[in-house]
Amino acid sequence: MLIFMKSVFALLLQAYRRFERLADPAQRQRFVTFCDEQADWLGDYALYFALKRDQQELPWTEWPKPLRLREPA
């Protein structure tokens, strides 16, 4: 599973870099609009994704207690 997730992350990073390089203004605006419209969950998901990667893809129930029981800001 870890190899699969590393592959997924590598593909997402490649897609993001391509978008940064090649997106036209209309595409960038659609991305900003999407982020604004999905703000209720998008930040939490991005944090979870980053923490899960940092924790070697362990289930969140196995993360260190301060991460597992974090208080929302």
mmCIF file of C-alpha atoms in Angstrom:
data_model
loop_
_atom_site.group_PDB
_atom_site.id
_atom_site.type_symbol
_atom_site.label_atom_id
_atom_site.label_comp_id
_atom_site.label_asym_id
_atom_site.label_seq_id
_atom_site.Cartn_x
_atom_site.Cartn_y
_atom_site.Cartn_z
ATOM 1 C CA MET A 1 0.000 0.000 0.000
ATOM 2 C CA LEU A 2 2.851 2.390 0.806
ATOM 3 C CA ILE A 3 4.325 1.990 -2.688
ATOM 4 C CA PHE A 4 0.897 2.675 -4.205
ATOM 5 C CA MET A 5 0.420 5.843 -2.139
ATOM 6 C CA LYS A 6 3.892 7.086 -3.060
ATOM 7 C CA SER A 7 2.961 6.588 -6.717
ATOM 8 C CA VAL A 8 -0.314 8.462 -6.246
ATOM 9 C CA PHE A 9 1.479 11.330 -4.523
ATOM 10 C CA ALA A 10 4.100 11.486 -7.284
ATOM 11 C CA LEU A 11 1.364 11.674 -9.932
ATOM 12 C CA LEU A 12 -0.524 14.381 -8.041
ATOM 13 C CA LEU A 13 2.663 16.398 -7.666
ATOM 14 C CA GLN A 14 3.406 16.013 -11.370
ATOM 15 C CA ALA A 15 -0.126 17.150 -12.257
ATOM 16 C CA TYR A 16 0.152 20.163 -9.943
ATOM 17 C CA ARG A 17 3.494 21.218 -11.411
ATOM 18 C CA ARG A 18 2.092 20.909 -14.921
ATOM 19 C CA PHE A 19 -0.919 23.005 -13.932
ATOM 20 C CA GLU A 20 1.355 25.670 -12.427
ATOM 21 C CA ARG A 21 3.382 25.796 -15.634
ATOM 22 C CA LEU A 22 0.633 25.618 -18.242
ATOM 23 C CA ALA A 23 -2.725 26.719 -16.827
ATOM 24 C CA ASP A 24 -4.311 29.699 -18.490
ATOM 25 C CA PRO A 25 -6.046 32.446 -16.469
ATOM 26 C CA ALA A 26 -9.493 30.861 -16.881
ATOM 27 C CA GLN A 27 -8.244 27.506 -15.571
ATOM 28 C CA ARG A 28 -6.552 29.213 -12.640
ATOM 29 C CA GLN A 29 -9.766 31.062 -11.815
ATOM 30 C CA ARG A 30 -11.760 27.813 -11.895
ATOM 31 C CA PHE A 31 -9.226 26.301 -9.494
ATOM 32 C CA VAL A 32 -9.536 29.265 -7.113
ATOM 33 C CA THR A 33 -13.328 29.071 -7.334
ATOM 34 C CA PHE A 34 -13.247 25.345 -6.577
ATOM 35 C CA CYS A 35 -11.015 25.923 -3.538
ATOM 36 C CA ASP A 36 -13.282 28.705 -2.283
ATOM 37 C CA GLU A 37 -16.440 26.624 -2.753
ATOM 38 C CA GLN A 38 -14.918 23.570 -1.074
ATOM 39 C CA ALA A 39 -13.186 25.411 1.775
ATOM 40 C CA ASP A 40 -15.330 23.644 4.412
ATOM 41 C CA TRP A 41 -13.463 20.374 3.921
ATOM 42 C CA LEU A 42 -10.490 21.003 1.641
ATOM 43 C CA GLY A 43 -8.075 22.333 4.266
ATOM 44 C CA ASP A 44 -8.801 19.461 6.648
ATOM 45 C CA TYR A 45 -8.333 16.931 3.852
ATOM 46 C CA ALA A 46 -5.034 18.482 2.780
ATOM 47 C CA LEU A 47 -3.804 18.379 6.384
ATOM 48 C CA TYR A 48 -4.897 14.747 6.754
ATOM 49 C CA PHE A 49 -3.208 13.793 3.467
ATOM 50 C CA ALA A 50 0.053 15.461 4.532
ATOM 51 C CA LEU A 51 -0.009 13.933 8.021
ATOM 52 C CA LYS A 52 -0.822 10.483 6.691
ATOM 53 C CA ARG A 53 2.141 10.714 4.337
ATOM 54 C CA ASP A 54 4.359 11.940 7.181
ATOM 55 C CA GLN A 55 3.200 8.985 9.299
ATOM 56 C CA GLN A 56 4.199 6.441 6.619
ATOM 57 C CA GLU A 57 0.553 5.808 5.631
ATOM 58 C CA LEU A 58 -0.375 4.398 9.035
ATOM 59 C CA PRO A 59 -4.081 4.533 9.917
ATOM 60 C CA TRP A 60 -4.825 7.752 11.824
ATOM 61 C CA THR A 61 -5.740 5.657 14.878
ATOM 62 C CA GLU A 62 -2.054 4.672 15.111
ATOM 63 C CA TRP A 63 -0.627 8.199 14.874
ATOM 64 C CA PRO A 64 0.984 9.818 17.934
ATOM 65 C CA LYS A 65 -1.621 11.061 20.390
ATOM 66 C CA PRO A 66 -1.068 14.820 19.745
ATOM 67 C CA LEU A 67 -1.820 14.274 16.045
ATOM 68 C CA ARG A 68 -4.610 11.784 16.591
ATOM 69 C CA LEU A 69 -6.452 13.962 19.098
ATOM 70 C CA ARG A 70 -5.629 17.400 17.742
ATOM 71 C CA GLU A 71 -7.962 20.253 18.508
ATOM 72 C CA PRO A 72 -9.236 22.260 15.527
ATOM 73 C CA ALA A 73 -7.834 25.771 15.299
#
